């Protein structure tokens, strides 16, 4: 029964998202891909509560490279890259910033976590210098 109710809610929020998804598709040819996605991410981050979870879920599942089932994205969480991949049953807490990455299934990310992406974010040349 619970899965049936979630399915109906997801369908309802897909319909509510249609105008925003249409705007996203219309702006894609004249915008930089990641900048457009990040802007919409900022907009969707502002929706509070369960309503926001369903709004975000049903936007990202149509726009991200991969977006799994039963994903919860907390209030204020921002994504910067459309190529981000998220597996099934993932929780990302409020006020997080997620760069381009692959988050596997069954992953729990706490509040305020920053997952950086970029050419020089994850390496260093001198092992003796912090």
PDB file of C-alpha atoms in Angstrom:
ATOM      1  CA  UNK A   1       0.000   0.000   0.000  1.00  0.00           C
ATOM      2  CA  UNK A   2       2.821   2.394   0.936  1.00  0.00           C
ATOM      3  CA  UNK A   3       4.549   1.831  -2.430  1.00  0.00           C
ATOM      4  CA  UNK A   4       1.261   2.490  -4.244  1.00  0.00           C
ATOM      5  CA  UNK A   5       0.806   5.831  -2.459  1.00  0.00           C
ATOM      6  CA  UNK A   6       4.415   6.813  -3.245  1.00  0.00           C
ATOM      7  CA  UNK A   7       3.835   5.923  -6.898  1.00  0.00           C
ATOM      8  CA  UNK A   8       0.724   8.094  -7.056  1.00  0.00           C
ATOM      9  CA  UNK A   9       2.562  10.993  -5.375  1.00  0.00           C
ATOM     10  CA  UNK A  10       5.481  10.679  -7.781  1.00  0.00           C
ATOM     11  CA  UNK A  11       3.061  10.740 -10.728  1.00  0.00           C
ATOM     12  CA  UNK A  12       1.318  13.809  -9.307  1.00  0.00           C
ATOM     13  CA  UNK A  13       4.629  15.649  -8.886  1.00  0.00           C
ATOM     14  CA  UNK A  14       5.747  14.697 -12.401  1.00  0.00           C
ATOM     15  CA  UNK A  15       2.648  16.506 -13.670  1.00  0.00           C
ATOM     16  CA  UNK A  16       3.371  19.522 -11.433  1.00  0.00           C
ATOM     17  CA  UNK A  17       6.959  19.569 -12.738  1.00  0.00           C
ATOM     18  CA  UNK A  18       5.980  19.566 -16.420  1.00  0.00           C
ATOM     19  CA  UNK A  19       6.066  23.381 -16.874  1.00  0.00           C
ATOM     20  CA  UNK A  20       9.539  23.571 -15.281  1.00  0.00           C
ATOM     21  CA  UNK A  21      10.792  20.609 -17.288  1.00  0.00           C
ATOM     22  CA  UNK A  22       9.465  22.212 -20.475  1.00  0.00           C
ATOM     23  CA  UNK A  23      11.256  25.470 -19.619  1.00  0.00           C
ATOM     24  CA  UNK A  24      14.451  23.521 -18.926  1.00  0.00           C
ATOM     25  CA  UNK A  25      14.239  21.788 -22.319  1.00  0.00           C
ATOM     26  CA  UNK A  26      13.535  25.102 -24.096  1.00  0.00           C
ATOM     27  CA  UNK A  27      16.533  26.786 -22.461  1.00  0.00           C
ATOM     28  CA  UNK A  28      18.983  23.920 -23.080  1.00  0.00           C
ATOM     29  CA  UNK A  29      19.923  24.924 -26.661  1.00  0.00           C
ATOM     30  CA  UNK A  30      20.761  28.514 -25.690  1.00  0.00           C
ATOM     31  CA  UNK A  31      22.422  27.867 -22.310  1.00  0.00           C
ATOM     32  CA  UNK A  32      25.542  26.284 -20.953  1.00  0.00           C
ATOM     33  CA  UNK A  33      24.533  22.845 -19.805  1.00  0.00           C
ATOM     34  CA  UNK A  34      25.875  22.828 -16.250  1.00  0.00           C
ATOM     35  CA  UNK A  35      24.993  26.479 -15.579  1.00  0.00           C
ATOM     36  CA  UNK A  36      21.374  25.869 -16.558  1.00  0.00           C
ATOM     37  CA  UNK A  37      21.231  22.722 -14.427  1.00  0.00           C
ATOM     38  CA  UNK A  38      22.818  24.492 -11.433  1.00  0.00           C
ATOM     39  CA  UNK A  39      20.305  27.340 -11.729  1.00  0.00           C
ATOM     40  CA  UNK A  40      17.364  24.954 -11.694  1.00  0.00           C
ATOM     41  CA  UNK A  41      19.017  23.092  -8.806  1.00  0.00           C
ATOM     42  CA  UNK A  42      19.077  26.335  -6.814  1.00  0.00           C
ATOM     43  CA  UNK A  43      15.388  26.870  -7.543  1.00  0.00           C
ATOM     44  CA  UNK A  44      14.429  23.336  -6.505  1.00  0.00           C
ATOM     45  CA  UNK A  45      16.563  23.524  -3.362  1.00  0.00           C
ATOM     46  CA  UNK A  46      14.168  26.148  -1.962  1.00  0.00           C
ATOM     47  CA  UNK A  47      11.110  23.862  -1.703  1.00  0.00           C
ATOM     48  CA  UNK A  48      10.730  22.747   1.947  1.00  0.00           C
ATOM     49  CA  UNK A  49       9.425  19.535   3.467  1.00  0.00           C
ATOM     50  CA  UNK A  50       8.117  16.383   1.816  1.00  0.00           C
ATOM     51  CA  UNK A  51       6.681  18.434  -1.019  1.00  0.00           C
ATOM     52  CA  UNK A  52      10.200  19.610  -1.817  1.00  0.00           C
ATOM     53  CA  UNK A  53      11.555  16.057  -1.710  1.00  0.00           C
ATOM     54  CA  UNK A  54       8.998  14.973  -4.317  1.00  0.00           C
ATOM     55  CA  UNK A  55       9.556  18.080  -6.464  1.00  0.00           C
ATOM     56  CA  UNK A  56      13.333  17.554  -6.476  1.00  0.00           C
ATOM     57  CA  UNK A  57      13.078  13.818  -7.052  1.00  0.00           C
ATOM     58  CA  UNK A  58      10.837  14.243 -10.066  1.00  0.00           C
ATOM     59  CA  UNK A  59      12.957  16.953 -11.626  1.00  0.00           C
ATOM     60  CA  UNK A  60      16.325  15.258 -11.190  1.00  0.00           C
ATOM     61  CA  UNK A  61      15.125  11.895 -12.469  1.00  0.00           C
ATOM     62  CA  UNK A  62      14.474  13.518 -15.861  1.00  0.00           C
ATOM     63  CA  UNK A  63      17.557  15.731 -15.994  1.00  0.00           C
ATOM     64  CA  UNK A  64      20.505  13.926 -14.359  1.00  0.00           C
ATOM     65  CA  UNK A  65      22.665  11.340 -16.091  1.00  0.00           C
ATOM     66  CA  UNK A  66      21.319   8.695 -13.677  1.00  0.00           C
ATOM     67  CA  UNK A  67      18.909   9.138 -10.777  1.00  0.00           C
ATOM     68  CA  UNK A  68      17.870   6.015  -8.856  1.00  0.00           C
ATOM     69  CA  UNK A  69      14.669   5.014  -7.104  1.00  0.00           C
ATOM     70  CA  UNK A  70      13.735   6.144  -3.586  1.00  0.00           C
ATOM     71  CA  UNK A  71      16.227   9.007  -3.481  1.00  0.00           C
ATOM     72  CA  UNK A  72      15.746  11.735  -0.890  1.00  0.00           C
ATOM     73  CA  UNK A  73      17.393  15.107  -1.490  1.00  0.00           C
ATOM     74  CA  UNK A  74      17.192  17.448   1.505  1.00  0.00           C
ATOM     75  CA  UNK A  75      16.201  21.109   1.576  1.00  0.00           C
ATOM     76  CA  UNK A  76      18.889  23.483   0.367  1.00  0.00           C
ATOM     77  CA  UNK A  77      20.955  20.813  -1.384  1.00  0.00           C
ATOM     78  CA  UNK A  78      22.593  22.032  -4.580  1.00  0.00           C
ATOM     79  CA  UNK A  79      23.938  20.120  -7.564  1.00  0.00           C
ATOM     80  CA  UNK A  80      26.405  21.733  -9.940  1.00  0.00           C
ATOM     81  CA  UNK A  81      26.750  19.144 -12.733  1.00  0.00           C
ATOM     82  CA  UNK A  82      24.130  17.366 -14.785  1.00  0.00           C
ATOM     83  CA  UNK A  83      26.480  14.372 -15.199  1.00  0.00           C
ATOM     84  CA  UNK A  84      26.107  13.433 -11.524  1.00  0.00           C
ATOM     85  CA  UNK A  85      24.897   9.870 -11.003  1.00  0.00           C
ATOM     86  CA  UNK A  86      22.881   8.764  -7.975  1.00  0.00           C
ATOM     87  CA  UNK A  87      21.998   5.140  -7.190  1.00  0.00           C
ATOM     88  CA  UNK A  88      18.899   3.667  -5.562  1.00  0.00           C
ATOM     89  CA  UNK A  89      17.880   4.325  -1.945  1.00  0.00           C
ATOM     90  CA  UNK A  90      20.176   7.300  -1.411  1.00  0.00           C
ATOM     91  CA  UNK A  91      19.695  10.008   1.215  1.00  0.00           C
ATOM     92  CA  UNK A  92      21.448  13.364   0.864  1.00  0.00           C
ATOM     93  CA  UNK A  93      20.924  15.635   3.850  1.00  0.00           C
ATOM     94  CA  UNK A  94      19.940  19.299   3.834  1.00  0.00           C
ATOM     95  CA  UNK A  95      22.347  22.085   2.888  1.00  0.00           C
ATOM     96  CA  UNK A  96      24.740  19.839   0.950  1.00  0.00           C
ATOM     97  CA  UNK A  97      26.640  20.754  -2.214  1.00  0.00           C
ATOM     98  CA  UNK A  98      27.250  17.972  -4.694  1.00  0.00           C
ATOM     99  CA  UNK A  99      29.629  18.313  -7.624  1.00  0.00           C
ATOM    100  CA  UNK A 100      30.115  15.865 -10.472  1.00  0.00           C
ATOM    101  CA  UNK A 101      30.348  12.428  -8.882  1.00  0.00           C
ATOM    102  CA  UNK A 102      28.847   8.964  -8.759  1.00  0.00           C
ATOM    103  CA  UNK A 103      26.987   8.163  -5.547  1.00  0.00           C
ATOM    104  CA  UNK A 104      26.314   4.434  -5.232  1.00  0.00           C
ATOM    105  CA  UNK A 105      23.141   2.754  -4.031  1.00  0.00           C
ATOM    106  CA  UNK A 106      22.257   2.568  -0.329  1.00  0.00           C
ATOM    107  CA  UNK A 107      24.378   5.643   0.465  1.00  0.00           C
ATOM    108  CA  UNK A 108      23.672   8.063   3.306  1.00  0.00           C
ATOM    109  CA  UNK A 109      25.194  11.561   3.113  1.00  0.00           C
ATOM    110  CA  UNK A 110      24.710  13.814   6.119  1.00  0.00           C
ATOM    111  CA  UNK A 111      23.711  17.452   6.304  1.00  0.00           C
ATOM    112  CA  UNK A 112      26.089  20.129   5.077  1.00  0.00           C
ATOM    113  CA  UNK A 113      28.376  17.774   3.166  1.00  0.00           C
ATOM    114  CA  UNK A 114      30.330  19.165   0.210  1.00  0.00           C
ATOM    115  CA  UNK A 115      31.331  16.701  -2.484  1.00  0.00           C
ATOM    116  CA  UNK A 116      33.776  18.634  -4.626  1.00  0.00           C
ATOM    117  CA  UNK A 117      34.509  18.075  -8.273  1.00  0.00           C
ATOM    118  CA  UNK A 118      37.014  19.629 -10.563  1.00  0.00           C
ATOM    119  CA  UNK A 119      40.377  19.110 -12.062  1.00  0.00           C
ATOM    120  CA  UNK A 120      42.490  19.967  -9.013  1.00  0.00           C
ATOM    121  CA  UNK A 121      40.186  19.145  -6.105  1.00  0.00           C
ATOM    122  CA  UNK A 122      41.264  15.597  -5.282  1.00  0.00           C
ATOM    123  CA  UNK A 123      45.014  15.462  -5.736  1.00  0.00           C
ATOM    124  CA  UNK A 124      48.173  17.099  -4.494  1.00  0.00           C
ATOM    125  CA  UNK A 125      51.793  17.065  -5.608  1.00  0.00           C
ATOM    126  CA  UNK A 126      53.666  17.230  -2.272  1.00  0.00           C
ATOM    127  CA  UNK A 127      52.836  14.453   0.196  1.00  0.00           C
ATOM    128  CA  UNK A 128      54.714  16.218   3.018  1.00  0.00           C
ATOM    129  CA  UNK A 129      52.730  19.457   2.895  1.00  0.00           C
ATOM    130  CA  UNK A 130      49.180  19.460   4.315  1.00  0.00           C
TER     131      UNK A 130
END
